[in-house]
Short mmCIF file of C-alpha atoms and ligand atoms in Angstrom, two decimals:
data_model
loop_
_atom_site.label_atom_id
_atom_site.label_comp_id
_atom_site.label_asym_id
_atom_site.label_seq_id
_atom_site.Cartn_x
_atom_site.Cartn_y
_atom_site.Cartn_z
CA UNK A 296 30.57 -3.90 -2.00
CA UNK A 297 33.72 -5.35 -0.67
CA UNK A 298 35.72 -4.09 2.25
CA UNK A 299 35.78 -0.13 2.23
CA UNK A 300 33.76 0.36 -0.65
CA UNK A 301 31.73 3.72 -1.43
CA UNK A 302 28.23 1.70 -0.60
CA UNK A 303 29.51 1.22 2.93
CA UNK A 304 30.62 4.34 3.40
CA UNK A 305 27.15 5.85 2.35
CA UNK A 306 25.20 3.62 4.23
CA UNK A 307 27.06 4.30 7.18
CA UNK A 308 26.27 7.99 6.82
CA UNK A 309 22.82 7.96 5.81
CA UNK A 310 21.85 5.14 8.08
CA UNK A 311 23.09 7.03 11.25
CA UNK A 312 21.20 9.73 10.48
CA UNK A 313 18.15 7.53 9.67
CA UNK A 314 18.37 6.18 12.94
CA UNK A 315 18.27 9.31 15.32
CA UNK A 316 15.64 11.07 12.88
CA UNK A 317 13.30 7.74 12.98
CA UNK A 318 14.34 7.02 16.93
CA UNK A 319 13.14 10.30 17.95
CA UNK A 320 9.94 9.19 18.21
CA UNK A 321 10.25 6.86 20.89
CA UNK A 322 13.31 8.89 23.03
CA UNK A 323 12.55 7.98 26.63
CA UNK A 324 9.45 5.92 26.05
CA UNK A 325 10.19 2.85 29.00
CA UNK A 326 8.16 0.09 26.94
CA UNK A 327 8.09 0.38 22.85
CA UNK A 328 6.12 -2.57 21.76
CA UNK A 329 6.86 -3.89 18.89
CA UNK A 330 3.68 -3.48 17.05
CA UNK A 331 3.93 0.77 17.69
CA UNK A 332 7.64 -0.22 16.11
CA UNK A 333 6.26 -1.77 12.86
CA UNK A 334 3.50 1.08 13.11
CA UNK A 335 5.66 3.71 12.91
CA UNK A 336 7.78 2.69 10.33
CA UNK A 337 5.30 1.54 7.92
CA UNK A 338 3.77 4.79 8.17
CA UNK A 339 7.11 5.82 6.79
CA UNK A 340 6.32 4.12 3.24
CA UNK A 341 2.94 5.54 3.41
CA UNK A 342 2.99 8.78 0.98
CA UNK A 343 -0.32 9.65 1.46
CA UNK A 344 -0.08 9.74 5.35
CA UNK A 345 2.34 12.78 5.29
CA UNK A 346 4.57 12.14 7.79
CA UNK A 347 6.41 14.81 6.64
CA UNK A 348 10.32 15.29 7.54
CA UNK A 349 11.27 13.57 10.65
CA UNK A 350 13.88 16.29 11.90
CA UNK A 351 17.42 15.10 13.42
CA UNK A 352 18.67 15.67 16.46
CA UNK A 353 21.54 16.67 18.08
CA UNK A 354 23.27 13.31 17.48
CA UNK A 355 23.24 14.33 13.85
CA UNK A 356 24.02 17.89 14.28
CA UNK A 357 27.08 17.24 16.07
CA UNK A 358 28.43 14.36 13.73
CA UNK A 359 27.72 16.74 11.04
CA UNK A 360 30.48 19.04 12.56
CA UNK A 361 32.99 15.90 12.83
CA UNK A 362 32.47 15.17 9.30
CA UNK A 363 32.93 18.80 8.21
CA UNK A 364 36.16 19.49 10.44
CA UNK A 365 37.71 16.48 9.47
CA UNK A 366 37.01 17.07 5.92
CA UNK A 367 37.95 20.62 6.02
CA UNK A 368 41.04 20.07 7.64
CA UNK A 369 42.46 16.75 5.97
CA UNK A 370 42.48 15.73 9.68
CA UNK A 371 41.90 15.85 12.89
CA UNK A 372 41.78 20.07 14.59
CA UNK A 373 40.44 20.24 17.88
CA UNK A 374 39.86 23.44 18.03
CA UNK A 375 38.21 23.82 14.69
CA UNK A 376 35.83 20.85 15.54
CA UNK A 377 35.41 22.90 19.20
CA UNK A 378 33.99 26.33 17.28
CA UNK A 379 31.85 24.13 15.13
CA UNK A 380 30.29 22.22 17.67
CA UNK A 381 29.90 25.64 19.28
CA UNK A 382 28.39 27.35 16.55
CA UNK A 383 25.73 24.81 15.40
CA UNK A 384 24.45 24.50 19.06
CA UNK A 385 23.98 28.43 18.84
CA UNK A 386 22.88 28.48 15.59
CA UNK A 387 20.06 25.47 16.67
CA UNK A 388 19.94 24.50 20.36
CA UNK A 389 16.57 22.78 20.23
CA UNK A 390 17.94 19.63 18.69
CA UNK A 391 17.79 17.90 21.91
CA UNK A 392 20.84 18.19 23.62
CA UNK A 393 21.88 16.06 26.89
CA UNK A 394 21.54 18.71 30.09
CA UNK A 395 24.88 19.24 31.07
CA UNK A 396 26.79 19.17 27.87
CA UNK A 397 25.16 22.71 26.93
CA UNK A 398 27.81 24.21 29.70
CA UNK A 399 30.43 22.96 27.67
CA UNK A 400 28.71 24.21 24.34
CA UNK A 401 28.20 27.57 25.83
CA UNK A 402 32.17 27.83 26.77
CA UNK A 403 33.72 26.36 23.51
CA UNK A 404 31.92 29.63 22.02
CA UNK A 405 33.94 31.96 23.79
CA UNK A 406 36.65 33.93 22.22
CA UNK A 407 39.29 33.67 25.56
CA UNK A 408 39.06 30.15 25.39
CA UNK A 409 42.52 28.82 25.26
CA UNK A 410 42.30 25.08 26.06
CA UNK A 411 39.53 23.66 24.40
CA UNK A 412 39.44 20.26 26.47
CA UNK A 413 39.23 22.49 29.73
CA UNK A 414 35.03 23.06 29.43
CA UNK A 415 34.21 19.16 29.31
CA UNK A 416 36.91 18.77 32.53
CA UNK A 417 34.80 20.78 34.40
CA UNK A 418 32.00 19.03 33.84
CA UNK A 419 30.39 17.08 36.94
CA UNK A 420 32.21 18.11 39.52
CA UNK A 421 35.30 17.66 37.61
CA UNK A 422 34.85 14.24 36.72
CA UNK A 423 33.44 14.59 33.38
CA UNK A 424 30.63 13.26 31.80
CA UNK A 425 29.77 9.30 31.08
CA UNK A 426 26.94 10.42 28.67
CA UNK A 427 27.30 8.60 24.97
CA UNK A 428 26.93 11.74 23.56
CA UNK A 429 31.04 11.60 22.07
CA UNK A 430 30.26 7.98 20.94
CA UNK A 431 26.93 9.25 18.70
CA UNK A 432 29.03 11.25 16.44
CA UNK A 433 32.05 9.15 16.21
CA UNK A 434 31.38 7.59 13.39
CA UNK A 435 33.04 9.63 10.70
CA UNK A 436 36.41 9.11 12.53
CA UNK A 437 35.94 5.43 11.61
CA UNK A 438 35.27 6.80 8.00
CA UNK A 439 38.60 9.42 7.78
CA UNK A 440 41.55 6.96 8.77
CA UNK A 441 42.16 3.74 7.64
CA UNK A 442 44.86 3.07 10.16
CA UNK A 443 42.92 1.58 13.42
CA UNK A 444 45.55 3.16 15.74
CA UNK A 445 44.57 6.91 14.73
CA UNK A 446 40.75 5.63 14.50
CA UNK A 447 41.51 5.20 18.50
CA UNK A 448 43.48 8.39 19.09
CA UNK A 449 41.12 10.51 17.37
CA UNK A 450 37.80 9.21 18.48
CA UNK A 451 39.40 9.46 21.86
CA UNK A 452 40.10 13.15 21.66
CA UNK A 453 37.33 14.28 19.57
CA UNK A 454 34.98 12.71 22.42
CA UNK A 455 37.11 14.94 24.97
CA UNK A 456 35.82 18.27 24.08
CA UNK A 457 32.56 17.36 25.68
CA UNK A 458 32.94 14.06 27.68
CA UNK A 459 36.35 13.93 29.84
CA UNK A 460 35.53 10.85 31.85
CA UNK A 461 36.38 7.33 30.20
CA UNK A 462 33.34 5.96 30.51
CA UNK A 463 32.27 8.61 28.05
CA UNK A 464 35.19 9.03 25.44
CA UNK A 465 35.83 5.44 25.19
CA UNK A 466 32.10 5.08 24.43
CA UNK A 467 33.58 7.04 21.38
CA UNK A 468 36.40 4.85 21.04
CA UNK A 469 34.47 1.56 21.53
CA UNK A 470 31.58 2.86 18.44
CA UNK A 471 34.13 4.26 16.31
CA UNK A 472 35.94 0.85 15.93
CA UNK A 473 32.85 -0.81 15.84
CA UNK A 474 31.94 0.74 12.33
CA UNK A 475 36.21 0.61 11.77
CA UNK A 476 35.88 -2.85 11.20
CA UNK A 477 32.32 -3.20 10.01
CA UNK A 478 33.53 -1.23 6.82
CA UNK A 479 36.15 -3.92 6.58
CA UNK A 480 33.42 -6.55 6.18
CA UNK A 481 34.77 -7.78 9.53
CA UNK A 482 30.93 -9.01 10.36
CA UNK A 483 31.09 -11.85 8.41
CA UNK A 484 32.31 -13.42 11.10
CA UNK A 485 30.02 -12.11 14.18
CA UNK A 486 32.30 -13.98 16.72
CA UNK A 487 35.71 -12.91 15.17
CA UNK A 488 33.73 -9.27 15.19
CA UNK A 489 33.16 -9.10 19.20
CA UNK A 490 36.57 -10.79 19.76
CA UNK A 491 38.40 -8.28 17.87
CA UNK A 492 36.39 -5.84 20.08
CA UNK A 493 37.80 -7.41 23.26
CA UNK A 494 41.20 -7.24 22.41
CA UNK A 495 41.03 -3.64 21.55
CA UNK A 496 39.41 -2.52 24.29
CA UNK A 497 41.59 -4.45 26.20
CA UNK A 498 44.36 -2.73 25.61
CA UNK A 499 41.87 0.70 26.28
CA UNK A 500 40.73 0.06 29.09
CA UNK A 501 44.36 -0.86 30.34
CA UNK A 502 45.15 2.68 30.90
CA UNK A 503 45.21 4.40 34.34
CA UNK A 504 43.03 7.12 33.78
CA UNK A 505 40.11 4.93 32.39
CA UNK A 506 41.06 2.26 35.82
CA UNK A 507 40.88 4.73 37.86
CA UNK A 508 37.32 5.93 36.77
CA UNK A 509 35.88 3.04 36.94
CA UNK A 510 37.28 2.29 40.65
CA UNK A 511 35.31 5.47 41.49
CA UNK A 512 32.15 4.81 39.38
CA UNK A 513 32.25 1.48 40.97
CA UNK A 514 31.84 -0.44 37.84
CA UNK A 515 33.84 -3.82 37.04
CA UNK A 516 37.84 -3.11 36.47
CA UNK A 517 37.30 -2.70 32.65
CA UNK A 518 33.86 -1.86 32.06
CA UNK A 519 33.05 -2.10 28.45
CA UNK A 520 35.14 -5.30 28.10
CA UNK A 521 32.69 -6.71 30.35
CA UNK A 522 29.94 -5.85 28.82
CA UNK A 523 31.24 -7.44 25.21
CA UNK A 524 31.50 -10.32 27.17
CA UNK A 525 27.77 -10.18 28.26
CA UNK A 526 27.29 -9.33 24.25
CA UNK A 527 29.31 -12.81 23.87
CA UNK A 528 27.37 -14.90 25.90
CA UNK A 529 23.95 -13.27 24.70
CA UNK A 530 24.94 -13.93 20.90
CA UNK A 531 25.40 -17.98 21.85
CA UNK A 532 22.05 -18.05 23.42
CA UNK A 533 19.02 -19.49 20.98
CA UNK A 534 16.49 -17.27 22.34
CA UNK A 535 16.98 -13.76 24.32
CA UNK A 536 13.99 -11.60 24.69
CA UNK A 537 13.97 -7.38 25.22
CA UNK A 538 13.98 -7.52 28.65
CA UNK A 539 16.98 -9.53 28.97
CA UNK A 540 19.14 -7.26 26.89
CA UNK A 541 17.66 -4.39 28.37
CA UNK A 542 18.85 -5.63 31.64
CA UNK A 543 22.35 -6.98 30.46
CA UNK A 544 23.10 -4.22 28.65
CA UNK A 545 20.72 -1.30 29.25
CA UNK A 546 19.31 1.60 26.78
CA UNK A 547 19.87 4.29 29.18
CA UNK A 548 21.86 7.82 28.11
CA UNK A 549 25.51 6.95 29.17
CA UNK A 550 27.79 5.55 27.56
CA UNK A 551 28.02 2.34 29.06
CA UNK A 552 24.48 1.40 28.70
CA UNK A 553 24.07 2.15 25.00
CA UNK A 554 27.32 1.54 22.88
CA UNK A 555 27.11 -2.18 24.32
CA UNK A 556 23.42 -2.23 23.42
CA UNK A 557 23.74 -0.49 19.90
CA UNK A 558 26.51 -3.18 19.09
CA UNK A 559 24.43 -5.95 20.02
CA UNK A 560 21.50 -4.96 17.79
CA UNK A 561 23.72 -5.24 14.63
CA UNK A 562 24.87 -8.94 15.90
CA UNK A 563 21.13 -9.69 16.42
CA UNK A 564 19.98 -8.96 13.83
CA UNK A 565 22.96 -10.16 11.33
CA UNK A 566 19.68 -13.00 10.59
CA UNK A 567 15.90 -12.45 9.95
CA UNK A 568 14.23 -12.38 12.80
CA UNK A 569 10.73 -14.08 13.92
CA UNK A 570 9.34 -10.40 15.48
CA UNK A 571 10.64 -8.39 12.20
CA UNK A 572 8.81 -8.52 8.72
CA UNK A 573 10.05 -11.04 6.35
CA UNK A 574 11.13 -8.19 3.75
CA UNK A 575 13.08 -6.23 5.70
CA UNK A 576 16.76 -5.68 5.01
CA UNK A 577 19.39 -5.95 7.38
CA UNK A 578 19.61 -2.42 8.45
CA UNK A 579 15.97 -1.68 8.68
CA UNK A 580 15.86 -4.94 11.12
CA UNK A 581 18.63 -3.18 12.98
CA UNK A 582 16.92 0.07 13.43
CA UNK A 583 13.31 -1.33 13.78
CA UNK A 584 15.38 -3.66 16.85
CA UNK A 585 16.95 -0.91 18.18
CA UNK A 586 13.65 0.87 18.88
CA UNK A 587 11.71 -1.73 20.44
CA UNK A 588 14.41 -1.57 23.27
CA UNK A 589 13.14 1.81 24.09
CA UNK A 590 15.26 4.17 26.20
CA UNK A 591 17.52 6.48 24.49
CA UNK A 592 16.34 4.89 20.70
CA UNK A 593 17.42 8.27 18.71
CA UNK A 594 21.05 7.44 19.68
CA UNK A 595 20.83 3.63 19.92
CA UNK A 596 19.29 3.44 16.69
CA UNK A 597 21.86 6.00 15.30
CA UNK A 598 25.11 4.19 16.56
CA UNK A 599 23.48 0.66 15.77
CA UNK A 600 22.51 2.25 12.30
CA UNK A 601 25.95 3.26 11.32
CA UNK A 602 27.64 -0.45 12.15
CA UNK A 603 24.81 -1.56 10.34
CA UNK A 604 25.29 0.61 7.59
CA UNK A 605 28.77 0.59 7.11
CA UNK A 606 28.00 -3.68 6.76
CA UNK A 607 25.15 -3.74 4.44
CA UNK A 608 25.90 -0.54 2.33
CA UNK A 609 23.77 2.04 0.92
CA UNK A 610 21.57 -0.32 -1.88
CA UNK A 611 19.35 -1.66 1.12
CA UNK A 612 18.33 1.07 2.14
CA UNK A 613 14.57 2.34 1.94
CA UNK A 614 14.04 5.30 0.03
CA UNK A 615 11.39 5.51 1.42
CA UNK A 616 13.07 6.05 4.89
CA UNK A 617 15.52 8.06 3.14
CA UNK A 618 13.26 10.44 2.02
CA UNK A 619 11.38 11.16 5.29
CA UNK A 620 14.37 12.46 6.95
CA UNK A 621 16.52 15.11 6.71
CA UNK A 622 19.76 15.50 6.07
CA UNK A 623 20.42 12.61 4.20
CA UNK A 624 22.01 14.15 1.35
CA UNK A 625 24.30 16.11 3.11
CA UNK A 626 25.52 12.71 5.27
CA UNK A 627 25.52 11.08 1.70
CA UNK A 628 28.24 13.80 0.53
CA UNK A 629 30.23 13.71 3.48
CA UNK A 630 30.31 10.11 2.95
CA UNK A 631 31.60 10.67 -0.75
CA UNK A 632 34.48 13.13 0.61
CA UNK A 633 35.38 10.78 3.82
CA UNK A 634 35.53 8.32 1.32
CA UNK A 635 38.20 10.22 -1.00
CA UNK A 636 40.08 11.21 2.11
CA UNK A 637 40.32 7.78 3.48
CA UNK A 638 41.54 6.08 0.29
CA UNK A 639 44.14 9.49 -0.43
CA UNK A 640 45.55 8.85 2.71
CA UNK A 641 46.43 5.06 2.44
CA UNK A 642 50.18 5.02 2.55
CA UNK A 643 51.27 2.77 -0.54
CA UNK A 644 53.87 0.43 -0.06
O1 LIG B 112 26.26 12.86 26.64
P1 LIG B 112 25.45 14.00 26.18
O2 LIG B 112 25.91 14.75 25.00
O3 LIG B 112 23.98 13.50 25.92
C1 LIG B 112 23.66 12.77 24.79
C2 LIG B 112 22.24 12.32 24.86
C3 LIG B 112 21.79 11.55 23.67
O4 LIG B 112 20.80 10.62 24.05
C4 LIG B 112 21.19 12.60 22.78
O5 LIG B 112 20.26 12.06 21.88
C5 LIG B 112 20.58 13.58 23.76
O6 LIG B 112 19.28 13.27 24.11
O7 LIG B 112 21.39 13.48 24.93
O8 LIG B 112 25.16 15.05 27.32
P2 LIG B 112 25.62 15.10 28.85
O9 LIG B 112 24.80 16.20 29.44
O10 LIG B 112 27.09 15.21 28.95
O11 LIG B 112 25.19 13.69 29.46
C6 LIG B 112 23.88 13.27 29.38
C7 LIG B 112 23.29 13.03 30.77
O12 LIG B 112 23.96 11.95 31.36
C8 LIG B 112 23.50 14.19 31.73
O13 LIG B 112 22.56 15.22 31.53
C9 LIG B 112 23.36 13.47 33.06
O14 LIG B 112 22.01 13.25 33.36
C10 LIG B 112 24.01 12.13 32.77
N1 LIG B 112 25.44 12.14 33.21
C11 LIG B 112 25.84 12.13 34.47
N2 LIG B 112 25.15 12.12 35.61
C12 LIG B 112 25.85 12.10 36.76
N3 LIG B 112 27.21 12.07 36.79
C13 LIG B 112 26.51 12.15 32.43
N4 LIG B 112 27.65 12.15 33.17
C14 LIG B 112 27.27 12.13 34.44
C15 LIG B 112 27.98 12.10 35.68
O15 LIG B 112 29.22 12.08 35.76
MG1 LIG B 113 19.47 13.15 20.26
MG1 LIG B 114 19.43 10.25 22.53
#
C-alpha cells in the first residue's frame, strides 16, 4: 500500500508480535546457526508437528498497554499507561521481564504514587536503566501521530516510566522513528532512510541530559548516532558476516546494542539473501536474520519486525506464522484503531 496505508499499519502490529513470540526460542542462546533458524521456522508451517501457540512475552505485553492507553485516551496519559503497565505485570509476571524493571512495575501499582516517572529514576542507583525494554514497545507511538515531532516527545516520555537514562528512552525514540518513517515508505531509499536517522538523532542526542550520560557511561559523545554510522558503513560493504554485526553493533539487552542491530536487519535484508530461502518475503527474511544473530532475538526480532512490517505490510505475511502465535488479532485491531486515530488527527489545511 502506499505511504500510511492500513496494510502497513497491520503488518507493523502483527509482525512485532511475530517477532518476540517466534524469537523466544532462541533468547540468550550465544550462537544460533542458521540451519536451527530455518529449522525452527519451517516447523512453523508444519500443521501436523503441533507446535502449538508460541506465547509472547513481555515485549508484547507491554506494547499492548501503549496501544490500549493511547487508544483509550486519544493520546498520550502517563499515568494511565503507568497503571496499565502495572496491572498486566500483576495480572502475568512470567512473561519474561528484564530484572530490574519489576521494581518499577511493583511501584507504578501503588495507590500513593504521585509522580509516576519517580520509580524508573530510582532505578540503578539513580541513573536509570539503559535496557531496550522502552524501545520494544514503542512502536504504536510511531502508529498514533503523524507529526514526527510528537512521535519524539511521546516515545521519549512513554520510555520514562521505566527507563530514565538516555541510553534507554532514546532507544525508544530512535525505534519509534524508525517505523515513523518506514510507514512513510521512506525505505525505498535505504540510504536516504539511515540519513534521515542521523539527522534526527542528531538533534536528540544534542541535549544535555542524554551528553551527560553518555560522558558517564563512557560511550562516544552521541552514542546512537555513532552507531548509524557503523549501520552506514556496514550497508556499503558487499559482504558482512554475523560476527561482524554482532561485534559492530551487538545483540545484547540494552538499548544501545539492539535498536542499532534491529535497524540494520531491515536494511539487510531490504534484498534476498544467499543464507535465506528463495521464497521468503521480506519480513520473514527480517525475522529469520534477526534470529541468527542470537542474543536478545525476542526483542531484536520484535523491533526489526515492526520496521519491517510497517514497510512490507500485512499481505506478506505467513499465516502460517500468524497463526502459531498469539495475540495477533488483538495487535491486528489495535492496528485498525491506531490507524483511525492517526488519519482523525491529521490537521487539514
Ligand atoms: O529494559 P528492560 O525492560 O528489559 C527488557 C529485556 C528484553 O530483552 C525483554 O525481552 C526482557 O527479556 O528483558 O528491563 P531492565 O531491568 O530495566 O533492564 C534490563 C537489564 O539491563 C537489567 O536487568 C540489567 O541487567 C541491565 N541494565 C543495567 N545494568 C547496569 N546498569 C540496564 N540498565 C543498567 C544500568 O544502568
Ligand atoms: Mg521479552
Ligand atoms: Mg528480550
Amino acid at each position: 500500500g502506499g505511504p500510511a496505508s492500513l496494510s502497513r499499519f497491520r503488518g507493523a502490529l502483527v509482525a512485532g508480535v511475530l517477532g518476540d513470540c517466534i524469537g523466544g526460542e532462541f533468547e540468550g542462546a550465544e550462537e544460533v546457526p542458521m540451519e536451527s533458524v530455518l529449522q525452527h521456522l519451517s516447523s512453523l508451517d508444519d500443521e501436523t508437528k503441533g507446535t502449538g501457540i508460541l506465547e509472547y512475552s513481555d515485549d508484547t505485553a507491554m506494547a499492548r498497554c501503549v496501544a490500549q492507553s493511547l487508544l483509550t485516551r486519544t493520546g498520550f496519559d502517563e499515568h494511565d499507561m503507568a497503571r496499565r503497565f502495572a496491572k498486566e505485570y500483576s495480572a502475568s509476571p512470567h512473561r519474561g521481564y528484564g530484572a530490574g524493571v519489576i521494581q518499577v512495575l511493583k511501584k507504578l501499582s501503588s495507590p500513593q504514587l504521585n509522580d509516576v516517572y519517580q520509580p524508573a529514576r530510582d532505578q540503578f542507583n539513580g541513573r536509570g536503566s539503559f535496557g531496550n525494554g522502552g524501545a520494544m514497545r514503542a512502536a504504536p507511538f510511531a502508529l498514533a501521530f503523524p507529526d514526527l515531532s510528537d512521535v519524539k516527545r511521546f516515545a521519549h516520555l512513554g520510555a520514562m516510566l521505566t527507563h530514565s537514562c538516555s541510553l534507554g528512552y532514546n532507544g525508544a525514540v530512535l525505534q519509534a522513528l524508525a517505523v515513523h518513517l518506514s510507514l512513510q515508505g521512506a525505505l525505498d531509499l535505504p540510504h536516504q532512510f539511515i540519513s534521515r536517522l542521523i539527522k534526527e538523532m542528531e538533534e536528540v542526542e544534542g541535549d544535555e541530559a542524554a551528553r551527560n550520560d553518555a560522558r558517564i557511561l563512557k560511550e562516544a559523545e552521541k552514542p546512537f548516532c555513532e552507531r548509524l554510522h557503523r549501520i552506514r558503513d556496514l550497508m556499503d560493504r558487499s559482504k558482512v558476516s554475523i560476527e561482524e554485526v554482532i561485534s559492530e553493533l551487538g545483540n545484547g539487552i540494552a538499548a544501545l546494542h539492539s535498536v542499532p542491530t534491529a535497524i540494520f536487519c531491515v536494511l539487510h535484508c531490504l534484498q534476498p539473501r544467499e543464507c535465506l530461502p528463495e521464497s521468503y518475503g521480506g519480513v520473514e527474511r527480517t525475522i529469520a536474520y534477526s534470529l541468527a544473530l542470537g542474543g536478545d532475538t525476542d526483542t531484536i526480532a520484535c523491533m526489526a519486525g515492526a520496521i519491517a512490517g510497517a514497510h512490507y505490510g500485512i499481505e506478506t505475511i505467513p499465516l502460517s506464522w500468524i497463526r502459531c502465535c498469539e495475540g495477533v488479532e488483538d495487535a491486528d485491531q489495535y492496528a485498525e484503531r491506531l490507524y483511525k486515530l492517526y488519519h482523525q488527527s491529521q490537521i487539514v489545511i
